[in-house]
PDB file of C-alpha atoms in Angstrom:
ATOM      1  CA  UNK A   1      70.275 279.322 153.239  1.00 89.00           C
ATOM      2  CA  UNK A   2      66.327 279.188 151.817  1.00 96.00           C
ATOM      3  CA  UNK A   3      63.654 279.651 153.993  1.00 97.00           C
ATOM      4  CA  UNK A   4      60.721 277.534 152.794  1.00 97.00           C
ATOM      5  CA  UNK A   5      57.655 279.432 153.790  1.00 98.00           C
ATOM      6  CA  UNK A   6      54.113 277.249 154.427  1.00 98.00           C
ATOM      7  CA  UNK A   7      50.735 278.895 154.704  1.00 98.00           C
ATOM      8  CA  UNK A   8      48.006 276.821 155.580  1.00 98.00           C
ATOM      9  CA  UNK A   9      44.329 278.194 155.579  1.00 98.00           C
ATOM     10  CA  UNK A  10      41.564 276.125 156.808  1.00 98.00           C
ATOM     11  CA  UNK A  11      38.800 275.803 154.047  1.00 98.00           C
ATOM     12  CA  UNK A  12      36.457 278.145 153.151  1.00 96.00           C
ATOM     13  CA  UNK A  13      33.905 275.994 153.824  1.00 97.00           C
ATOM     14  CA  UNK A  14      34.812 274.698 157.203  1.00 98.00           C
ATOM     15  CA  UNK A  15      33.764 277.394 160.147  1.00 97.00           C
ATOM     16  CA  UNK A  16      36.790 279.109 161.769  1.00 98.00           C
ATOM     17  CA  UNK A  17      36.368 279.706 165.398  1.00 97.00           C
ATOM     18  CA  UNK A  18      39.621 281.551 166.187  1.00 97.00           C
ATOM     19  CA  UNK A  19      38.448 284.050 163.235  1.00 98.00           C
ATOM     20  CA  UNK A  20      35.118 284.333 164.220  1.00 98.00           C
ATOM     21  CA  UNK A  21      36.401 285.551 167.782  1.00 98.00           C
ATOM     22  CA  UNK A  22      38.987 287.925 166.390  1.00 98.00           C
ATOM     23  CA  UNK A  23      36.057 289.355 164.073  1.00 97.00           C
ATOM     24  CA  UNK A  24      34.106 290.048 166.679  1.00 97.00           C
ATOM     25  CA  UNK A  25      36.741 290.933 168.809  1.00 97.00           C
ATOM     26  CA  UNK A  26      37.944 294.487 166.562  1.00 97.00           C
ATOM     27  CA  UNK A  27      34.756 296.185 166.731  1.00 97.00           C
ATOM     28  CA  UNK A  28      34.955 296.216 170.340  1.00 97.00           C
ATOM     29  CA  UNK A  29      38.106 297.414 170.259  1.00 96.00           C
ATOM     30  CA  UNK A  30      36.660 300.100 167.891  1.00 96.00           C
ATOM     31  CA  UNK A  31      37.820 298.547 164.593  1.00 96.00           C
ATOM     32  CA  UNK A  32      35.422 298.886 161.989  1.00 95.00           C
ATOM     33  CA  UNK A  33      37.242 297.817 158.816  1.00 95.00           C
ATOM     34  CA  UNK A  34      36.947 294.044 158.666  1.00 96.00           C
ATOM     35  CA  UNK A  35      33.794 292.696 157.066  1.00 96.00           C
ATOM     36  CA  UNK A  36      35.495 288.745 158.363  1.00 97.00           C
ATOM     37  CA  UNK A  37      38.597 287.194 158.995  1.00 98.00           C
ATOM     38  CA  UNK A  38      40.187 283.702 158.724  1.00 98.00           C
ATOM     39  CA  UNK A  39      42.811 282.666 161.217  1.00 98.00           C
ATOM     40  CA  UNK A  40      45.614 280.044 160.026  1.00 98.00           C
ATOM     41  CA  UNK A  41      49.270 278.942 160.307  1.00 98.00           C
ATOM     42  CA  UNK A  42      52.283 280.030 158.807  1.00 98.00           C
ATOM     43  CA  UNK A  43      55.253 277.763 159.299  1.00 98.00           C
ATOM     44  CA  UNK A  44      59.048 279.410 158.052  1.00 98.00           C
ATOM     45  CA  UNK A  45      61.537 276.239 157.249  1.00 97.00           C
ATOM     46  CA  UNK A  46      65.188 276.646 157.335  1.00 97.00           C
ATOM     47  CA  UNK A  47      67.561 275.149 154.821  1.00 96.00           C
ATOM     48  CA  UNK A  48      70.343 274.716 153.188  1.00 94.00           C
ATOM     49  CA  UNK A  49      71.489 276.043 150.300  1.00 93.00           C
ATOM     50  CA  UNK A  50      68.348 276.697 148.036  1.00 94.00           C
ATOM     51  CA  UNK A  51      66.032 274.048 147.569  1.00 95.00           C
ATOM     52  CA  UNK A  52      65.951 271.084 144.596  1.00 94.00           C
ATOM     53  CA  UNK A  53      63.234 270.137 142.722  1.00 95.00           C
ATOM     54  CA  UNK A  54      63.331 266.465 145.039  1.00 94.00           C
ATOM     55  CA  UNK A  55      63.439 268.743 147.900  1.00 95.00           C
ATOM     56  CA  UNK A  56      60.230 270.771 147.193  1.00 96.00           C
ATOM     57  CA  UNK A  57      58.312 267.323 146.723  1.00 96.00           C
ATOM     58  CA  UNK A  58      59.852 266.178 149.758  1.00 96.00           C
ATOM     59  CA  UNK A  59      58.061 269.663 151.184  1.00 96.00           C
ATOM     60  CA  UNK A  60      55.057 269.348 149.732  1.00 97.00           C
ATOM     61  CA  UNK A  61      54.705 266.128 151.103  1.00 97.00           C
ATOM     62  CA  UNK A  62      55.690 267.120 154.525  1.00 97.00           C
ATOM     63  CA  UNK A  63      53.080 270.365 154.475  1.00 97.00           C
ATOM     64  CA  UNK A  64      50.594 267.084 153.074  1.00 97.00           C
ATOM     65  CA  UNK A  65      51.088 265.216 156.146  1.00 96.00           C
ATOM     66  CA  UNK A  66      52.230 266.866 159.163  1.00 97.00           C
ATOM     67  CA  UNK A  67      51.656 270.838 158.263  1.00 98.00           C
ATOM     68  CA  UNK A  68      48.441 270.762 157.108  1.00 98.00           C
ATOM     69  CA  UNK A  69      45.105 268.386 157.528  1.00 98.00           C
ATOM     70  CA  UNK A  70      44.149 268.518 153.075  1.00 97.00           C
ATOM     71  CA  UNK A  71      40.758 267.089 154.427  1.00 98.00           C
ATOM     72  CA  UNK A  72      39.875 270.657 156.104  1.00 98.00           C
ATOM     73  CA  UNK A  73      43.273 273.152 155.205  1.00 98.00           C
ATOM     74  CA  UNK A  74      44.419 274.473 152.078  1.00 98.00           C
ATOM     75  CA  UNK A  75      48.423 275.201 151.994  1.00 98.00           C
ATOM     76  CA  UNK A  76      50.464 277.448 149.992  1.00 98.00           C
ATOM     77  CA  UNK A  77      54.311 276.304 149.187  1.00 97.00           C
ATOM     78  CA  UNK A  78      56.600 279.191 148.990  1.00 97.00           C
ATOM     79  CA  UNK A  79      60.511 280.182 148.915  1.00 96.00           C
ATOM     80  CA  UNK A  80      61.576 282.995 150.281  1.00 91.00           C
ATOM     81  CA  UNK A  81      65.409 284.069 149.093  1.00 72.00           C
TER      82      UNK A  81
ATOM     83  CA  UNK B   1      36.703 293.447 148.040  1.00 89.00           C
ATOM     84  CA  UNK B   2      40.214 293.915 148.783  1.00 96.00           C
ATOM     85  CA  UNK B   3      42.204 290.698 151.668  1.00 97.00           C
ATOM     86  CA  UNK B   4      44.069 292.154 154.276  1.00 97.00           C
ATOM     87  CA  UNK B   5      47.213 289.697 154.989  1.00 98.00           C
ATOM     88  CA  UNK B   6      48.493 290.154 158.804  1.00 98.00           C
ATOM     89  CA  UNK B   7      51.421 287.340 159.432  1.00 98.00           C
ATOM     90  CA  UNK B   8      52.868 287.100 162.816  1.00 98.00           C
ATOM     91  CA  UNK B   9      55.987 285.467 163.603  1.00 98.00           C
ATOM     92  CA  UNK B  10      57.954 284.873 167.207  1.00 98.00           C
ATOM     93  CA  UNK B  11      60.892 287.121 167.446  1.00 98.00           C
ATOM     94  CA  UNK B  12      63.877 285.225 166.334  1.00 96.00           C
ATOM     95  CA  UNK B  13      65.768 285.471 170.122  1.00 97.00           C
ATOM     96  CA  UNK B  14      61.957 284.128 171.541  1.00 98.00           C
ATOM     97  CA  UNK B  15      61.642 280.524 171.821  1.00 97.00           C
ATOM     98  CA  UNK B  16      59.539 278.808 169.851  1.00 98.00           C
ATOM     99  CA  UNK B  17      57.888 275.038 171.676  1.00 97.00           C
ATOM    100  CA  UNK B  18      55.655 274.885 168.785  1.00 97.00           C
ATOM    101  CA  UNK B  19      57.829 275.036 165.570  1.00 98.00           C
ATOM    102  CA  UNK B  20      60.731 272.892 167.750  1.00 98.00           C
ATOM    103  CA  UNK B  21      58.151 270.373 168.036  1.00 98.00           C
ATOM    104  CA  UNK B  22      57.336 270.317 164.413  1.00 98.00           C
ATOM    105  CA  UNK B  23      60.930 270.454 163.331  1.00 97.00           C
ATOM    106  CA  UNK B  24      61.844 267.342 165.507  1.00 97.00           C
ATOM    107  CA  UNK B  25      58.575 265.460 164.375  1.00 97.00           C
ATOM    108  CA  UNK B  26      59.443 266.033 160.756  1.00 97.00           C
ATOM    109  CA  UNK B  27      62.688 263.663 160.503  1.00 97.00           C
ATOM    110  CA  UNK B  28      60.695 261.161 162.656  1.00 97.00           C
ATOM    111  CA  UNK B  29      58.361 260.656 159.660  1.00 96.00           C
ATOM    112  CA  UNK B  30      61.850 260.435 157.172  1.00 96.00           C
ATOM    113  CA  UNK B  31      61.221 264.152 156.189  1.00 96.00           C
ATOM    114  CA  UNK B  32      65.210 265.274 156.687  1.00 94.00           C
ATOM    115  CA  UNK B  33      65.377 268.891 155.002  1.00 95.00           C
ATOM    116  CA  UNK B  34      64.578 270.984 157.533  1.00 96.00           C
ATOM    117  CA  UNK B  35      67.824 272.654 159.425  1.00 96.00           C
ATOM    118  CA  UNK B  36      64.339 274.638 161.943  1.00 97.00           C
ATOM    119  CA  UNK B  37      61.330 276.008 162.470  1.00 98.00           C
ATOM    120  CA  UNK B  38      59.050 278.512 163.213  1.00 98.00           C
ATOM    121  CA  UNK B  39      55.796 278.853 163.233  1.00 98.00           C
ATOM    122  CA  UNK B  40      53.804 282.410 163.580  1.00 98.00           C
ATOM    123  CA  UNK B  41      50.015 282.826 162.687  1.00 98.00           C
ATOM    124  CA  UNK B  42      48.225 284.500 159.506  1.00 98.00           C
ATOM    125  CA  UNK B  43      45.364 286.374 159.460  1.00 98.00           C
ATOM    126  CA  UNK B  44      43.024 287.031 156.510  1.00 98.00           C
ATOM    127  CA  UNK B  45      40.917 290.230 156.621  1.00 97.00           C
ATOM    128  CA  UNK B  46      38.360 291.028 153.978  1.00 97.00           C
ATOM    129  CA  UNK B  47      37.323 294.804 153.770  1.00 96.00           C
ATOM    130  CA  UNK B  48      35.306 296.371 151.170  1.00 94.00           C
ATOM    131  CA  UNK B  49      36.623 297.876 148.111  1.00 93.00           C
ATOM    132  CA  UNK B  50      40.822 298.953 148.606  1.00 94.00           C
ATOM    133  CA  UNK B  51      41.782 299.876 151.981  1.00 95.00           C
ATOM    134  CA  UNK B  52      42.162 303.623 152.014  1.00 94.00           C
ATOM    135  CA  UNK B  53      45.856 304.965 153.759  1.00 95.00           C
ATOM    136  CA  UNK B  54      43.366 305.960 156.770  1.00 95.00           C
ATOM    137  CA  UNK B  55      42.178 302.292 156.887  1.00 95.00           C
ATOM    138  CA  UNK B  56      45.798 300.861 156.815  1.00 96.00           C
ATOM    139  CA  UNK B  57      47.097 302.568 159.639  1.00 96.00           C
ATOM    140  CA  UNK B  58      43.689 301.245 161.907  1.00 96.00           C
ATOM    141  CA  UNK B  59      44.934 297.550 160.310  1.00 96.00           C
ATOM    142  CA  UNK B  60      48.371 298.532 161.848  1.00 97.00           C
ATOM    143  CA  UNK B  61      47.565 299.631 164.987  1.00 97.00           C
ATOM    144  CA  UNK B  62      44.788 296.434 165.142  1.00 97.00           C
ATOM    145  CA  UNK B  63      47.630 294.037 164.603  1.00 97.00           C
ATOM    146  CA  UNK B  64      49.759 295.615 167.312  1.00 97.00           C
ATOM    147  CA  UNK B  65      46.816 295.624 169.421  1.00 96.00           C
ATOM    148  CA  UNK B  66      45.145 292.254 169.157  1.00 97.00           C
ATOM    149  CA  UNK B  67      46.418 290.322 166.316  1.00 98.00           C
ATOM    150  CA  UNK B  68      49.956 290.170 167.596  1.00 98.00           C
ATOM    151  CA  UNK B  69      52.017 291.373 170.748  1.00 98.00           C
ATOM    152  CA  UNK B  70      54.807 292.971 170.087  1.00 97.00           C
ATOM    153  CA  UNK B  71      57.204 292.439 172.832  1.00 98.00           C
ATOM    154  CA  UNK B  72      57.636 289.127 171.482  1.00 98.00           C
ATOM    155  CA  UNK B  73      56.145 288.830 168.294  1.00 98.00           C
ATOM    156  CA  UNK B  74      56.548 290.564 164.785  1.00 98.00           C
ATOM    157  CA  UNK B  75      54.107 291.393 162.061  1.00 98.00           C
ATOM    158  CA  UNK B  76      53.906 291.988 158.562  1.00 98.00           C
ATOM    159  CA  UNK B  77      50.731 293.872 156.582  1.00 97.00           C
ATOM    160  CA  UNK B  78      50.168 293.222 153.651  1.00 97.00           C
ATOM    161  CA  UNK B  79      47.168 293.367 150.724  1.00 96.00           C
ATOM    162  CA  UNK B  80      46.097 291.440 148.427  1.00 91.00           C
ATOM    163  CA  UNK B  81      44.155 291.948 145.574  1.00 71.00           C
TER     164      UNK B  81
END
């Protein structure tokens, strides 16, 4: 049993609404630490055994398509033991 | 410049609509590794210069504040470089 971890960021480029509120959200709460913050997704898949070298394409593919939007996100492929 | 990482996940025994969705979409488009899913939320904080111990514990006590609630939800800190 893998777990396939996917961490998808929109782009730096593209404004971030959910961070902006959170950002302006801590100093109110009297948090002064963050100079900004991003908001994204993080998506933990569950399988079998540990994956093959098809499989990871095969997850790529999926974080390509249905995870992430590559026009506006970044993702990050990982495996976690 | 140091990137604060704060990733927040559902509890495991906490249902999750949103990563059940994406776990029964995926074989719909022929994606068929997947045994679940889960997905949390990540947050990226940038501070300036390397969070100091004093600063780590106000990230801490942020994420259990606003960034995640933890009667249902867990969090991990991390920081990276």
């Amino acid at each position: 049993m893998a777990i396939i971890v996917v961490e998808v960021m929109l782009k730096p480029e593209i404004l971030d609404p959910q961070g902006v509120a959170v950002g302006a959200a801590l100093p109110r709460l009297g948090f002064t630490f963050a100079k900004s913050v991003r908001q994204g997704k993080r998506f933990e898949i569950r399988i079998d055994g540990q994956p093959t070298p098809q499989q990871m394409q095969e997850i790529e593919k999926a974080a390509a398509t249905l995870l992430a939007n590559p026009v506006i996100e970044t993702y990050v492929v990982t495996v976690q033991a």
